[in-house]
Short mmCIF file of C-alpha atoms in Angstrom, two decimals:
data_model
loop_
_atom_site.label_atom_id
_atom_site.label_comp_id
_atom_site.label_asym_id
_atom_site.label_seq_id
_atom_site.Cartn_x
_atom_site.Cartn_y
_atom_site.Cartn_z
CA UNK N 1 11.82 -23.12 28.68
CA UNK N 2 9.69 -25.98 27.02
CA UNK N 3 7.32 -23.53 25.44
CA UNK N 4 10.48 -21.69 24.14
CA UNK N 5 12.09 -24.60 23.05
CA UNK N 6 8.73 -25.91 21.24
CA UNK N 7 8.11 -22.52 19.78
CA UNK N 8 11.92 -22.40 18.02
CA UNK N 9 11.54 -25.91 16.79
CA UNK N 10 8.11 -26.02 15.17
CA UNK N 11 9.21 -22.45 13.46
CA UNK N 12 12.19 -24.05 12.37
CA UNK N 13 10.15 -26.37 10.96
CA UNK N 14 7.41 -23.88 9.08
CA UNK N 15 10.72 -22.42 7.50
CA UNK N 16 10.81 -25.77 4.79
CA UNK N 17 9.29 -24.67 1.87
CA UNK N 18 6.03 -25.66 1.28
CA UNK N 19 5.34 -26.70 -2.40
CA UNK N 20 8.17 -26.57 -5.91
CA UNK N 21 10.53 -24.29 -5.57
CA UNK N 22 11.32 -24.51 -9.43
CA UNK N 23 8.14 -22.83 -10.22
CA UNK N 24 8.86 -19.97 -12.80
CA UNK N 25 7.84 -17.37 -10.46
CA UNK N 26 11.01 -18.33 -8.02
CA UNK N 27 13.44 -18.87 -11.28
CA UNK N 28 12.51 -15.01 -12.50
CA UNK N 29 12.57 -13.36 -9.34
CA UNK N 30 15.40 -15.11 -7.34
CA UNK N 31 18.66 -13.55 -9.32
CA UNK N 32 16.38 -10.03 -8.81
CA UNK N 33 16.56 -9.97 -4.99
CA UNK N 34 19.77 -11.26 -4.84
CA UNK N 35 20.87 -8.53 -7.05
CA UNK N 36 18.72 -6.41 -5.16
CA UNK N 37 19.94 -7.34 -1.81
CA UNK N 38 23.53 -6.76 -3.21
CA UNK N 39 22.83 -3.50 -4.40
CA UNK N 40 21.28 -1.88 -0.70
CA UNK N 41 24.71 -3.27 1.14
CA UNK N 42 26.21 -1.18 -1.89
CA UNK N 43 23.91 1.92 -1.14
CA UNK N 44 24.59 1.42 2.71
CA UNK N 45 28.55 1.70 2.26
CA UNK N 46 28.30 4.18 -0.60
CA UNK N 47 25.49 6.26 0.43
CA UNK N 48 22.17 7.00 -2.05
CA UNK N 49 23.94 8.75 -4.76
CA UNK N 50 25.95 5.91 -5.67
CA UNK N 51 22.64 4.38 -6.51
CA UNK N 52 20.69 7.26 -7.30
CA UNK N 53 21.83 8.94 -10.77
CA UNK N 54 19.10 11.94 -10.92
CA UNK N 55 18.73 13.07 -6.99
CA UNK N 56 20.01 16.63 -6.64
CA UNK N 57 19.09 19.51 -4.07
CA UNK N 58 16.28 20.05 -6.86
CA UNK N 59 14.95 16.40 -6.70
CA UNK N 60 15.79 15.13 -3.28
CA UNK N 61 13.29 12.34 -3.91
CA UNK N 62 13.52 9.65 -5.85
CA UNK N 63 11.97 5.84 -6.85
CA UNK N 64 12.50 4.94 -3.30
CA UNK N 65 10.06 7.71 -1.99
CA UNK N 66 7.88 8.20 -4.70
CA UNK N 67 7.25 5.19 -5.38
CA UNK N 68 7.63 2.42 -2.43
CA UNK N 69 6.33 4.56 -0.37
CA UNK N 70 4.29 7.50 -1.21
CA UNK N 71 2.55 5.13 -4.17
CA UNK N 72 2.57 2.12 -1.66
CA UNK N 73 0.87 3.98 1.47
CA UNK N 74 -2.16 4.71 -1.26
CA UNK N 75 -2.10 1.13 -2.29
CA UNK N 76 -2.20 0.13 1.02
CA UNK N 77 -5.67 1.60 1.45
CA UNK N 78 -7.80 -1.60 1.69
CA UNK N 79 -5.92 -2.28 5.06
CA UNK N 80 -8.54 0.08 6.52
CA UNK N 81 -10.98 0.26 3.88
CA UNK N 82 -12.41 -3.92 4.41
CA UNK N 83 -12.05 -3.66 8.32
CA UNK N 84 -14.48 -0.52 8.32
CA UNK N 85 -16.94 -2.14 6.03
CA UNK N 86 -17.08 -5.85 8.29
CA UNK N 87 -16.59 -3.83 11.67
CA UNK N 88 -18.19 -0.44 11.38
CA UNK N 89 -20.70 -0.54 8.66
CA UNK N 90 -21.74 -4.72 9.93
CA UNK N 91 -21.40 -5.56 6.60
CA UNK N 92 -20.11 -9.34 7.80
CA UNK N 93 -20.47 -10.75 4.51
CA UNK N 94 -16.92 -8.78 3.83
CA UNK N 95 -15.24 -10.79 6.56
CA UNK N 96 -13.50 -13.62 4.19
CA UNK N 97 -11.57 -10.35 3.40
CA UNK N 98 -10.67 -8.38 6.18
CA UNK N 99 -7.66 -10.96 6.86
CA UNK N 100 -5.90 -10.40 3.17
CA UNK N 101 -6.39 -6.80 3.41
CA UNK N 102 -4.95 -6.60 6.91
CA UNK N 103 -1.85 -8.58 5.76
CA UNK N 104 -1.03 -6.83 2.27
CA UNK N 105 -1.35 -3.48 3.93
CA UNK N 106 0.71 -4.79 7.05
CA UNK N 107 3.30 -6.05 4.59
CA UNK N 108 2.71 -2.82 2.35
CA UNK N 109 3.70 -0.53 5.62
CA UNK N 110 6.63 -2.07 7.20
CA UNK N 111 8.33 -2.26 3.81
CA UNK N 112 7.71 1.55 3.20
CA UNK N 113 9.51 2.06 6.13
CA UNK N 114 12.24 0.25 5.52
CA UNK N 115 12.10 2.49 2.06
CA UNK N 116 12.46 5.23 3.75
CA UNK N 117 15.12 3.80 6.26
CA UNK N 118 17.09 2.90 2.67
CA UNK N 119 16.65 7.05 1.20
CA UNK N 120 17.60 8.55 4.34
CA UNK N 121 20.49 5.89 5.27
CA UNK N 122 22.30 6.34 8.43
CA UNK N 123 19.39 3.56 10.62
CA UNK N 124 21.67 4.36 14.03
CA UNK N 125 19.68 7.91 13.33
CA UNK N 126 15.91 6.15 12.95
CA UNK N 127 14.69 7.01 16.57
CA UNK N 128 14.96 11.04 15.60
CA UNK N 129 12.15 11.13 13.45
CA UNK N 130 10.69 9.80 16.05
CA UNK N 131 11.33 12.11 19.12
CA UNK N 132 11.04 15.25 16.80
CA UNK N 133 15.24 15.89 17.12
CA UNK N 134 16.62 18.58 14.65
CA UNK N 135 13.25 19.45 13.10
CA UNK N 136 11.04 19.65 16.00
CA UNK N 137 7.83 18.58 17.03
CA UNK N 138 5.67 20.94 15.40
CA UNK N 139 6.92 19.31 11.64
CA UNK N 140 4.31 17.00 9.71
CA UNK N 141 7.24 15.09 9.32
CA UNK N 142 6.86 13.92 12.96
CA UNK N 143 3.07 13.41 12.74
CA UNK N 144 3.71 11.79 9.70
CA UNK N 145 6.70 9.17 11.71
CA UNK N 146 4.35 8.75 14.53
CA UNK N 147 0.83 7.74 12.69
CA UNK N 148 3.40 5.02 10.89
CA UNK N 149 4.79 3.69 13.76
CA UNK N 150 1.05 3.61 15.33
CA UNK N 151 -0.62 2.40 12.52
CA UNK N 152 1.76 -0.69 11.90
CA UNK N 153 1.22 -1.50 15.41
CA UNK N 154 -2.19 -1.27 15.17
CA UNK N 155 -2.02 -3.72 12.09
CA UNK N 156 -0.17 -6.14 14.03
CA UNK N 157 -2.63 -5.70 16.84
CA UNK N 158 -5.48 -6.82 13.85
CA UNK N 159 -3.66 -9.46 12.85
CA UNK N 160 -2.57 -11.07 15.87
CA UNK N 161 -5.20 -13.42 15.54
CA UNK N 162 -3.93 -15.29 12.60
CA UNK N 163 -0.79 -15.78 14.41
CA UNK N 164 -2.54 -17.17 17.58
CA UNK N 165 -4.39 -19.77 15.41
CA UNK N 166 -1.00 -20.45 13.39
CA UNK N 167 0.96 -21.13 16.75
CA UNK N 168 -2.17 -23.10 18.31
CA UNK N 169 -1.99 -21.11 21.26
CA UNK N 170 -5.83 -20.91 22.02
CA UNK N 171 -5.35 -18.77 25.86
CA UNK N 172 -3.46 -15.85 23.16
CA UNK N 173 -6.28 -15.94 20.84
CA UNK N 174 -8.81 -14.73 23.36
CA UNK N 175 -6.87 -12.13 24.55
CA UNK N 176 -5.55 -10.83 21.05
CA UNK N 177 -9.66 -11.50 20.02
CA UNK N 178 -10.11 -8.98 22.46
CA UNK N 179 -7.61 -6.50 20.85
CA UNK N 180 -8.85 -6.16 17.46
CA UNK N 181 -12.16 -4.21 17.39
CA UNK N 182 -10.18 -0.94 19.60
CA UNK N 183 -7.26 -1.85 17.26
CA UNK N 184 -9.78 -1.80 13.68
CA UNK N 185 -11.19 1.89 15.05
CA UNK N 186 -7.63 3.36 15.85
CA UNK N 187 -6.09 2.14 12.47
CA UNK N 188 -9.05 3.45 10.53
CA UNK N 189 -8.79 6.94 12.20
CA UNK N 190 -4.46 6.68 11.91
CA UNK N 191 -4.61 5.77 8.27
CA UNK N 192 -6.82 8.69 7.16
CA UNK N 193 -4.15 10.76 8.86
CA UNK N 194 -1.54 8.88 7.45
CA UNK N 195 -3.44 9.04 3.72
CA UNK N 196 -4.06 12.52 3.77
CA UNK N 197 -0.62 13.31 6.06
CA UNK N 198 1.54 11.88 2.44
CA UNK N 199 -0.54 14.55 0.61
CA UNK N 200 0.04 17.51 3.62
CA UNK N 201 4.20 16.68 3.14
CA UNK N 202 3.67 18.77 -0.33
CA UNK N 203 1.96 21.66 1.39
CA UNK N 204 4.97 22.70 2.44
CA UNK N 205 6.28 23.18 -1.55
CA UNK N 206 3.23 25.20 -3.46
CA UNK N 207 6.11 26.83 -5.48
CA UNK N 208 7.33 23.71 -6.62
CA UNK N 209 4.44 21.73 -7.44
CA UNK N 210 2.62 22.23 -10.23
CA UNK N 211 -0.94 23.48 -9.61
CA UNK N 212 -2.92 21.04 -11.17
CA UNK N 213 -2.06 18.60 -8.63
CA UNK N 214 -1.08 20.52 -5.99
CA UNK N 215 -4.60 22.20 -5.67
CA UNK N 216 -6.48 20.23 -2.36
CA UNK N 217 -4.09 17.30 -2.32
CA UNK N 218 -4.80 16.02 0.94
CA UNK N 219 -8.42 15.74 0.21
CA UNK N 220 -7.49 13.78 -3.46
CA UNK N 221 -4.87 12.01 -1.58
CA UNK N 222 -7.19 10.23 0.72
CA UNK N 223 -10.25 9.95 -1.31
CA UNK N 224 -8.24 8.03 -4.19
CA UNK N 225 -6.49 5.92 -1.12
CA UNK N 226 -10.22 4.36 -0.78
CA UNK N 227 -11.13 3.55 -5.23
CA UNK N 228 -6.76 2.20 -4.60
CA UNK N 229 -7.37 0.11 -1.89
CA UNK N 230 -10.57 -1.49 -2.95
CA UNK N 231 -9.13 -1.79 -6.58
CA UNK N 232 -6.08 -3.40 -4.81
CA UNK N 233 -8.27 -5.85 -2.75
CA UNK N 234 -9.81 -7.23 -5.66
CA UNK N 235 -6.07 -7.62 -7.07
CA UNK N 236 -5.30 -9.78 -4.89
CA UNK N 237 -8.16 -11.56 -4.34
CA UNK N 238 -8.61 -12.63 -7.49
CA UNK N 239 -4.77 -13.33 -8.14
CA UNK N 240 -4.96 -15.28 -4.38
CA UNK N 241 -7.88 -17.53 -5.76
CA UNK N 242 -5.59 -18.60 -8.40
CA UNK N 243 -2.73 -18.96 -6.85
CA UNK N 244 -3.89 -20.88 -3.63
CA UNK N 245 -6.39 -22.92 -4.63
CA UNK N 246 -6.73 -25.39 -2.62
CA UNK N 247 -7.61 -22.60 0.75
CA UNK N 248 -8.95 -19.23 -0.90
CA UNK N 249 -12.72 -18.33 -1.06
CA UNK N 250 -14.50 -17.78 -4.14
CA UNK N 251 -15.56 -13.77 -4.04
CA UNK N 252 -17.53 -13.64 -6.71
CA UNK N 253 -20.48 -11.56 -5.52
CA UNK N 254 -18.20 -9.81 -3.19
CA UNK N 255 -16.20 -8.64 -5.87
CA UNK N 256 -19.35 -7.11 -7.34
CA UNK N 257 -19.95 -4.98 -3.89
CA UNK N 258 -16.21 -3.89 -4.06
CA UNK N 259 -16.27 -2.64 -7.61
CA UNK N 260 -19.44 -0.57 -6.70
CA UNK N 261 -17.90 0.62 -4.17
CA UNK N 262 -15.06 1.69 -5.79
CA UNK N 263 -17.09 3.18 -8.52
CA UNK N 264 -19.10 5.75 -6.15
CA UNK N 265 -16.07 6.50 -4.95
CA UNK N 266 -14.62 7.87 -8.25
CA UNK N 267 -17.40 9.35 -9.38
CA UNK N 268 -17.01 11.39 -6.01
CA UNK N 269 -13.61 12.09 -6.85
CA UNK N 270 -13.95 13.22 -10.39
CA UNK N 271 -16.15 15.28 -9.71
CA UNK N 272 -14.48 17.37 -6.75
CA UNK N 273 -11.56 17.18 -9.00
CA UNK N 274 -13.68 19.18 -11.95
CA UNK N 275 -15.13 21.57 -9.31
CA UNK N 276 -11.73 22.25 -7.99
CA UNK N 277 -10.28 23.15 -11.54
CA UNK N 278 -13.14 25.15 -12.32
CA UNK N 279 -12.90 26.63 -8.37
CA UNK N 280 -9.40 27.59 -8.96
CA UNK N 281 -10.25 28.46 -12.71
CA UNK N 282 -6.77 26.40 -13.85
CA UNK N 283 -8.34 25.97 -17.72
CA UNK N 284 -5.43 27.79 -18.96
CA UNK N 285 -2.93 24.79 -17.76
CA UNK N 286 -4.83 22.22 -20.10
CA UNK N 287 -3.19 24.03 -23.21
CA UNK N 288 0.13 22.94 -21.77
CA UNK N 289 1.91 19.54 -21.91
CA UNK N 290 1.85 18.96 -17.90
CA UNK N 291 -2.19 19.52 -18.80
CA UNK N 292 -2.36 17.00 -21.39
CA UNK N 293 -0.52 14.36 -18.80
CA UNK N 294 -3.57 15.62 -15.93
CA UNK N 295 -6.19 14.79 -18.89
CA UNK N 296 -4.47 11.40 -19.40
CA UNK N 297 -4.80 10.81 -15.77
CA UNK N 298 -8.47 12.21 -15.04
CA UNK N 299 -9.96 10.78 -18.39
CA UNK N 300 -7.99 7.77 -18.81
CA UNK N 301 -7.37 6.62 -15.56
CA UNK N 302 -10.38 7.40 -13.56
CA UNK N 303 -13.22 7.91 -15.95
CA UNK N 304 -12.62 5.01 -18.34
CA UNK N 305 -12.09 2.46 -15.52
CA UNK N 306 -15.41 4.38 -13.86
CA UNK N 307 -17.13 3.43 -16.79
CA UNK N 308 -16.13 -0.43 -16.74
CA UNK N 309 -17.00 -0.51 -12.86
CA UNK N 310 -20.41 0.68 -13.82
CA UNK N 311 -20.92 -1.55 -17.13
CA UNK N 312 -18.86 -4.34 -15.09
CA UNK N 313 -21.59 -4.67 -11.80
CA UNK N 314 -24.13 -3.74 -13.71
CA UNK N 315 -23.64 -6.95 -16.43
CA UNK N 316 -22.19 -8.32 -13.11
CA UNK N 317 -18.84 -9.35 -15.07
CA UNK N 318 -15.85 -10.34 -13.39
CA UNK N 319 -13.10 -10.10 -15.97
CA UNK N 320 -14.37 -6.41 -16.20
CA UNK N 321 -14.53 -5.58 -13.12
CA UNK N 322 -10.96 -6.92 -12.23
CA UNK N 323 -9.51 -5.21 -15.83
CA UNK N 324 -11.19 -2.03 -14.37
CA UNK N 325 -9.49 -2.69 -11.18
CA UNK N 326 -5.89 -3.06 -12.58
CA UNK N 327 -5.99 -0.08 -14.46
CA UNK N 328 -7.10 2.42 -11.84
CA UNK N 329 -3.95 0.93 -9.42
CA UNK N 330 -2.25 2.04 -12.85
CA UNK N 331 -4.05 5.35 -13.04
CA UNK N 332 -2.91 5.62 -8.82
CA UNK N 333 0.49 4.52 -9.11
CA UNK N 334 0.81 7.44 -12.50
CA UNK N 335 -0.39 10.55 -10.10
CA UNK N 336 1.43 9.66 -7.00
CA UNK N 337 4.64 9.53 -9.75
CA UNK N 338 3.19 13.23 -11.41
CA UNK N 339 3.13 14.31 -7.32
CA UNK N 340 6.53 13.48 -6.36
CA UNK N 341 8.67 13.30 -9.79
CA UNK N 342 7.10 14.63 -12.90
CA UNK N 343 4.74 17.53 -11.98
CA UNK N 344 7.25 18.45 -9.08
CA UNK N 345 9.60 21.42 -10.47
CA UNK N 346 8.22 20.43 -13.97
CA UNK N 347 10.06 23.26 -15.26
CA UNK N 348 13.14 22.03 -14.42
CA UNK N 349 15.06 19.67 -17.04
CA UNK N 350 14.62 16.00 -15.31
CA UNK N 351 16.54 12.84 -15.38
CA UNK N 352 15.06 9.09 -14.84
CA UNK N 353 15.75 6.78 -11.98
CA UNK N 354 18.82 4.58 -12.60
CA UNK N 355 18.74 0.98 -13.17
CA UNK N 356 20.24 0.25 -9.43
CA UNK N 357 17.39 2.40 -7.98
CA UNK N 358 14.28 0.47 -10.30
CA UNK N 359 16.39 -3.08 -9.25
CA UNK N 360 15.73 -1.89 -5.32
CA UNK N 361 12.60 -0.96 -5.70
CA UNK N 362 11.22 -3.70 -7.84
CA UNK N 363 13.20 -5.97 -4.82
CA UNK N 364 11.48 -4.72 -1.89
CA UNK N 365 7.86 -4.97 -3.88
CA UNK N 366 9.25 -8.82 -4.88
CA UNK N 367 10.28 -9.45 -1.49
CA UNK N 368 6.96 -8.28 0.00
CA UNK N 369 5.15 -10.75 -2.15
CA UNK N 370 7.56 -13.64 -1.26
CA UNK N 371 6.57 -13.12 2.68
CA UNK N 372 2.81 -12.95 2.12
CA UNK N 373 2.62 -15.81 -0.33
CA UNK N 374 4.88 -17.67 3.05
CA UNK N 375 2.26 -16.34 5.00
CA UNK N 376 -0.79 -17.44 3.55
CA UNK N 377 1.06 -20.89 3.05
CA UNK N 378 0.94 -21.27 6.85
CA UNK N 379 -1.67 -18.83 8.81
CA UNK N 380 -4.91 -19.14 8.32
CA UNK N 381 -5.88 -16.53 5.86
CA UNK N 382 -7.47 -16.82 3.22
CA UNK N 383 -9.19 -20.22 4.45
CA UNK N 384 -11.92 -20.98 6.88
CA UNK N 385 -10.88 -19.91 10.52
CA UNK N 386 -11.78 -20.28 14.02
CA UNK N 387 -12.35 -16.26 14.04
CA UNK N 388 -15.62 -16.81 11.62
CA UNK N 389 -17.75 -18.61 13.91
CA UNK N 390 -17.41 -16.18 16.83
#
């Protein structure tokens, strides 16, 4: 009961904020969760089409799907990406980053799910999914359920660590130190499932996707979940070594390895993507608008940041690297958004999300951010740890 009663009281205490609270980041995005918040009791009591002005039987999916989570998952990519560099490849120097990555994707998953609990509404019916009720076992919806629920464990498992140190509990940290390298190999075999699994969910429309993007999706799907997450990593990195000064590393040279990485990895992609069009012999599509917007994508959005990865590590320049690195998370958040909304019964007239939707979505993205940056502020994660020396 002492333990308990300690453990209550000093979390009690980690809930004071630590640092302003006026800073402009909490004035902007404080009335924007709040409205947020207001608006998913009003979805809850209402149901999704009171928020959700263009879902019909012809678009079932909206923001919520297509964009918090189908987008997310691909974002979420360096979550298994660092971990297989530091603990499979020995690459050690990576370590200073396997802890961010862990967190943002750890954050990045349990908030898709509770984006999906939000489209499909009715959470007394959440364990379904689950034990493969109404659609059966045999549905890559219920693959799809069960490498989530898996993966976010495994996550936790990876990140159990940081807590241990956090809570000063140094019996827990030996056995959760024990946990992690099983727990790093079973995430990074669940999250390739899980990558290309978001992809396989469109297999089952070929009529209604258009065949530009449809063509080997689960392949595309998981290779561009590896340039996303390592684009991603170096995000946050960066944004983290502004941000918390006073604990974060400097990543300089890492950065470097990261952006070449990420570079390989879309010149790999680009070029299955041309063999595939010329494979499937789709030329004729390109004299069509929904070509022109797959031109944008491939030219724009991979080749030109491709390009500054390459001039960036070669000149070994930051600021390029990074600029390269926001604009392919651009370039990965536009095709998951072709995938699920634009290229997806493109023939079809189709209407834009509505404000309440975009206000919920931009919330659950704001409110991720909120608990890492209280994370960081307390667990040791982007500063020195115990776990380096060992």
């Amino acid at each position: 009961m002492k333990e308990i009663k300690r453990f209550i009281l000093f979390f009690i205490s980690e809930l004071k904020p630590k640092g302003r609270l006026l800073t402009p980041f909490n004035i902007i995005t404080t009335p924007i969760i709040l409205l947020g918040i207001a608006l998913i009791i009003y979805r809850f009591t209402n149901g999704l089409g009171a928020i959700s002005e263009g879902g019909s039987q012809d678009f079932p999916w909206g923001l919520l799907i297509g964009f918090n989570v189908v987008t997310g998952v691909a974002l979420a990519g360096g979550g298994y990406i660092i971990p297989f560099i530091v603990y499979v490849l020995g690459l050690k120097k990576y370590r200073p980053m396997v802890r961010s990555a862990i967190l943002t994707a750890l954050l990045g998953y349990i908030f898709y799910a509770f984006a999906v609990l939000l489209d499909l509404g009715r959470p007394w019916h959440i364990f379904n999914p689950i034990i493969g009720n109404s659609f059966g076992i045999s549905s890559i919806l219920f693959i799809f359920v069960w490498v989530l629920v898996l993966y976010i464990t495994c996550l936790f498992a990876e990140f159990l660590p940081a807590i241990t140190e956090w809570l000063g509990n140094e019996r827990f940290r030996k056995f959760a130190k024990k946990l992690v390298v099983g727990a790093v190999i079973f995430a990074i075999t669940l999250s390739t499932i899980s990558q290309a699994g978001v992809g396989a969910l469109f297999l089952l429309a070929p009529t209604k996707l258009h065949p530009l993007w449809y063509s080997n999706i689960t392949i595309f799907f998981f290779i561009s979940s590896i340039f996303s997450g390592l684009s991603v990593v170096i995000i946050i990195d960066s944004i983290s070594h502004k941000v918390f000064k006073d604990q974060a590393y400097n990543f300089g040279e890492l950065i470097i390895g990261l952006g070449k990485a990420a570079c390989l990895t879309m010149f790999v992609y680009l070029s299955l993507k041309l063999i595939d069009i010329a494979h499937s012999r789709h030329w004729q599509y390109f004299q069509s608008p929904m070509g022109h917007l797959y031109l944008v994508e491939l030219i724009g959005f991979i080749l030109f940041p491709m390009v500054m990865f390459t001039e960036g590590v070669r000149r070994k320049v930051m600021g390029l690297i990074k600029l390269a690195a926001f604009i392919t998370v651009i370039g990965v958040i536009l095709n998951r958004l072709n995938v699920t909304m634009i290229a997806f019964k493109w023939y079809l007239p189709h209407h834009f999300p509505g404000w309440m939707e975009c206000v919920i979505s931009l919330t659950i993205i704001l409110i991720q951010i909120w608990a890492f940056r209280w994370i960081v502020n307390r667990m040791p994660i982007l500063r020195e740890h115990k776990w380096e020396n060992e």
